[in-house]
Structures are given as C-alpha cells and as structure tokens.
Amino acid sequence: MTRLSFDFPESLHQIIDHEQTSVAAFITEVLNTPDNKGKPNLKNLAFNLRFNHAGEGGSPEIVDLEVTGTDYDAETQKGQVTINYRVERHYTCSDVKSQQKHTEICPFEINTSEQILVLQIPEDESRDTVFEL
C-alpha cells in the first residue's frame, strides 16, 4: 500500500472534535488544502492513484475525484474512506479515448498530535504468470 501524509491546520481538526462537520467533509477539506508547494493535496492523491492504472495502457488521468463516504472510529482515530473517480485514457497511436469509473476504499488515520492525515492507497492486484504455473 502507498502511504500518503497530508498536513492539516489545528483549526480544521477542532471542527471534528466539536462535531461541527462529518469526517468525510474533514477529509475533503484536507485534500483541498494546498501542500507546501501550493498544490492541492488532491493533486498528489490523483498522481498516486495513476500508478494503479498505468499498466492498463494509454495515458491515464484521474478526474472527478471525490470522497463519497467514511467509516471512522473516533477512539482509535482510524477508519476507511470511499473515494470515487474516473480514469480517462488517451491512446495516442490510435487516437482513441476511454473513461472508466473506479472506487477505492482506503484506510486512513488522523494523527492529531502531528496534525497529519495518513491515507493508504491499496495497490492494484495484478497477476504474475510465475505463480500460476
């Protein structure tokens, strides 16, 4: 699994502590927060999701990425987030384009002492013929 860490301001976490927002809204807000280079964390997540689709051919781009649900245990500060997105591909040699919808269920942890959201992206399962023989 790929582990991604996203910083968040203390003020953002206080919203969850006081139950003023849902965990899904909190994660969405963290992903829309710019990183230290000024890019939204969402771009970093999309970039890493591309690796799960790179072996499928074409030039994959991740678009319309959104958090659609969470399962969260406030005591352990761990849970799972459901992320929906589309993969758009462009096969340049044949000038063909395609789109596919995908859903990932990613484990996450909120580290309040370090103000970090740690999100794990499951790797795409692939088959290896060596193990099939």
C-alpha angles and dihedrals in degrees: 000000000000112000118210124187122204124188119223133186119254090240090062094054092048088064090064093043090057092043092239092136140018124261089245090056090047092053091046090052092049090050091051092050114102118248123227089282093054096253119125112255086236089073090056091050092049091048091054093045088057090069090065089059103035094095093056094076134249124061105296122211123184113224139168092025113179141162108241103173148354140203109202137177108204092197096059093027089226133117148128129274125203114219123189122196144148128242113215117194133191118197100201099193094057096026090232124147128199139179131204131182117228137185124201125190106206127188113229141182130201111216103196097181092058094029093233133139109210112201123186121207113206112230118243109258112240131183124237118203090214089071093045096060 
